[in-house]
mmCIF file of C-alpha atoms in Angstrom:
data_model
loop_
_atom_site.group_PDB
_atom_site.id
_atom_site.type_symbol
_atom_site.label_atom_id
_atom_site.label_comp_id
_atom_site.label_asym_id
_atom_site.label_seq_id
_atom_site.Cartn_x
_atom_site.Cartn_y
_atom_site.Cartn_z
ATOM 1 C CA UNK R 1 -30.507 -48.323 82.439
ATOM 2 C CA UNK R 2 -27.960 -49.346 79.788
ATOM 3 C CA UNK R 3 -28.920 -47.832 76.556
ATOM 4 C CA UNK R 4 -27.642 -49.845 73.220
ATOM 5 C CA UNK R 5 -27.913 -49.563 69.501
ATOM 6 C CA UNK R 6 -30.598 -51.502 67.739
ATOM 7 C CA UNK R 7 -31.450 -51.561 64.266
ATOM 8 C CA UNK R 8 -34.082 -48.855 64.426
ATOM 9 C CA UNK R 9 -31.979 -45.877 65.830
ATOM 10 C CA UNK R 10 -28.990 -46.706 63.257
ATOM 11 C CA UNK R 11 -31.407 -45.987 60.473
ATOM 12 C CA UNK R 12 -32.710 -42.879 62.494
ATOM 13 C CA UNK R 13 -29.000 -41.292 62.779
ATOM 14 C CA UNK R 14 -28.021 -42.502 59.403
ATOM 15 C CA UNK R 15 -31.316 -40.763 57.754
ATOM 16 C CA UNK R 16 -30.368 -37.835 59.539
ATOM 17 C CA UNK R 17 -26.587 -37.736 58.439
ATOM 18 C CA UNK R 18 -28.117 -38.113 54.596
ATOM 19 C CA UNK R 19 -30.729 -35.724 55.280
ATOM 20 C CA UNK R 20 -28.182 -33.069 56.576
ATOM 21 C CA UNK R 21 -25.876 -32.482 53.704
ATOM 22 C CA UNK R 22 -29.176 -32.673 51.146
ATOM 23 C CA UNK R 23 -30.703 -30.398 52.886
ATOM 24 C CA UNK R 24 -27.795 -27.862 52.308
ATOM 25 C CA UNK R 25 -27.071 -28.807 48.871
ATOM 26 C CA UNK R 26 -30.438 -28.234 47.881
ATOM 27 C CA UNK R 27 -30.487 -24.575 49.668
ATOM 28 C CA UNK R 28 -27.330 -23.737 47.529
ATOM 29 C CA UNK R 29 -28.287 -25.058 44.540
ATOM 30 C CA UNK R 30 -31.771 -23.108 44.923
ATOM 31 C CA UNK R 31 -29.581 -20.106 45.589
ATOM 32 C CA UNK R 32 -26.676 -21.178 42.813
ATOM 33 C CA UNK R 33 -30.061 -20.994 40.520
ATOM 34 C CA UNK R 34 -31.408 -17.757 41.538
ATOM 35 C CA UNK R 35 -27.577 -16.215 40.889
ATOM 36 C CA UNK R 36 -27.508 -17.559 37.282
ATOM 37 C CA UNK R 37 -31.276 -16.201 36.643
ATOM 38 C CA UNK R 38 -30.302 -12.947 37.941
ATOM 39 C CA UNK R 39 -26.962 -12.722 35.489
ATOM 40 C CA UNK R 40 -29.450 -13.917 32.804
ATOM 41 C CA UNK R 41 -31.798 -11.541 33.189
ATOM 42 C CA UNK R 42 -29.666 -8.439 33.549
ATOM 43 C CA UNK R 43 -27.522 -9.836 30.574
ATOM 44 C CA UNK R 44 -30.621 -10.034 28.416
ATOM 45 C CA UNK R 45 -31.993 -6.318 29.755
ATOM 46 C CA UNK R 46 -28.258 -5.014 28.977
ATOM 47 C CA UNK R 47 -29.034 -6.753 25.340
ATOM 48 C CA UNK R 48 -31.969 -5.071 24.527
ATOM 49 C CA UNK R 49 -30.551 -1.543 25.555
ATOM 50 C CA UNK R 50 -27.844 -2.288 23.112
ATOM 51 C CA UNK R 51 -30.255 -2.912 20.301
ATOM 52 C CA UNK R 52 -32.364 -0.101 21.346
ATOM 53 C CA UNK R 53 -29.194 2.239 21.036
ATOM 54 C CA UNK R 54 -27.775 0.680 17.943
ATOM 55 C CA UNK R 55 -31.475 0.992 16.575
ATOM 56 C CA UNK R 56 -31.600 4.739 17.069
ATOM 57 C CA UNK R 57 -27.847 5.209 15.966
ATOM 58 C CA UNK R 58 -28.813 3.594 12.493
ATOM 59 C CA UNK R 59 -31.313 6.307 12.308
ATOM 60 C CA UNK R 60 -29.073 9.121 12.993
ATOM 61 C CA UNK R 61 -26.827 7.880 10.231
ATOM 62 C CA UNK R 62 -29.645 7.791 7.986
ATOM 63 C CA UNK R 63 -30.126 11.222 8.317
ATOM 64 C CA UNK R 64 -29.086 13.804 5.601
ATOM 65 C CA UNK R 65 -25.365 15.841 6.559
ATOM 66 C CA UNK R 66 -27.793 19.040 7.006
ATOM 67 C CA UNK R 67 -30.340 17.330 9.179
ATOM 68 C CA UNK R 68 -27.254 15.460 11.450
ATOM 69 C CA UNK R 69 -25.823 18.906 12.194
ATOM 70 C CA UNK R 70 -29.309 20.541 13.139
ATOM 71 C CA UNK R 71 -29.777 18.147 15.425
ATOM 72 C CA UNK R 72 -26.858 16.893 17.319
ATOM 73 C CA UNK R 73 -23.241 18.472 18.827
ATOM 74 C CA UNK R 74 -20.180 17.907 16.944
ATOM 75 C CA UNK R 75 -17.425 17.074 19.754
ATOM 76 C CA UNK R 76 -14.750 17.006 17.373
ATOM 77 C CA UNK R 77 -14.798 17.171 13.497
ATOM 78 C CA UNK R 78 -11.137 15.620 11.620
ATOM 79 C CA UNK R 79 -10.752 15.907 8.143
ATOM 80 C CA UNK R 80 -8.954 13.600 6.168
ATOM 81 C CA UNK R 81 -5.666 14.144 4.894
ATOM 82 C CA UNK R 82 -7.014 13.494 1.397
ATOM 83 C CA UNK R 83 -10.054 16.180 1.888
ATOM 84 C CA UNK R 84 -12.035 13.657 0.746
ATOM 85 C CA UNK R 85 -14.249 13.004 3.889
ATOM 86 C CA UNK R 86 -14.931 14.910 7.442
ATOM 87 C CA UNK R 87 -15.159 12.476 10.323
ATOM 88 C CA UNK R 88 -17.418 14.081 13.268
ATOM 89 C CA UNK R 89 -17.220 13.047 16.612
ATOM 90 C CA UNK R 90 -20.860 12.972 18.492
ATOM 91 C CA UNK R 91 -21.714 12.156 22.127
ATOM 92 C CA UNK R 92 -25.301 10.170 21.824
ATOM 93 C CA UNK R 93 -26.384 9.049 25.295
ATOM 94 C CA UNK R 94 -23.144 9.135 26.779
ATOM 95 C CA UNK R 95 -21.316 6.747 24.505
ATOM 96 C CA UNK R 96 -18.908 8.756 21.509
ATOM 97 C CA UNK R 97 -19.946 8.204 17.596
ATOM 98 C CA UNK R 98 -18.187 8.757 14.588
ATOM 99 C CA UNK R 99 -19.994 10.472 11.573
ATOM 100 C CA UNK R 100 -18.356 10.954 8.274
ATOM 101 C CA UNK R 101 -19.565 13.385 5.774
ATOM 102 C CA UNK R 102 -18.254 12.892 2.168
ATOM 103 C CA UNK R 103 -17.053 16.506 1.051
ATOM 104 C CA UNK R 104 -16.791 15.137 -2.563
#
């Protein structure tokens, strides 16, 4: 039996060679997407911590010289070649702030 091409198995293969590379462009594309929303979302989580921490740091230079050096360790204190200020060096959740005290 000789087999030949008629119109109706063309537009089977042909559907087929469309469907093929759709198929995988819409599988990377889904995961393309779920990359970006995973970036996003740890972005926007490393955000917040920063506001957090830059929210409790305001507080802690709120605080009153004697109440600062109750409650947190000075790494390294520098005075100013002036004497008009002390800068103090303090570790606050692993990152390294600078407090100055006016000594005037």
């Amino acid at each position: 039996m000789l087999y030949y091409w008629d119109g109706y198995n063309l537009k089977v293969v042909l559907t087929f060679v469309i469907m093929i590379p759709t198929l995988i462009f819409s599988v990377l594309s889904y995961q393309y997407t779920y990359q970006i929303l995973e970036y996003r979302n740890l972005k926007e989580k490393e955000i917040t911590e920063a506001f957090e921490l830059m929210n409790d740091v305001e507080e802690i230079f709120a605080l009153t010289p004697q109440e600062f050096f109750n409650g947190y360790e000075i790494k390294h204190s520098i005075s100013t070649t002036t004497k008009e200020a002390t800068i103090h060096v303090f570790e606050y959740e692993g990152y390294d702030f600078v407090y100055i005290e006016n000594t005037e």
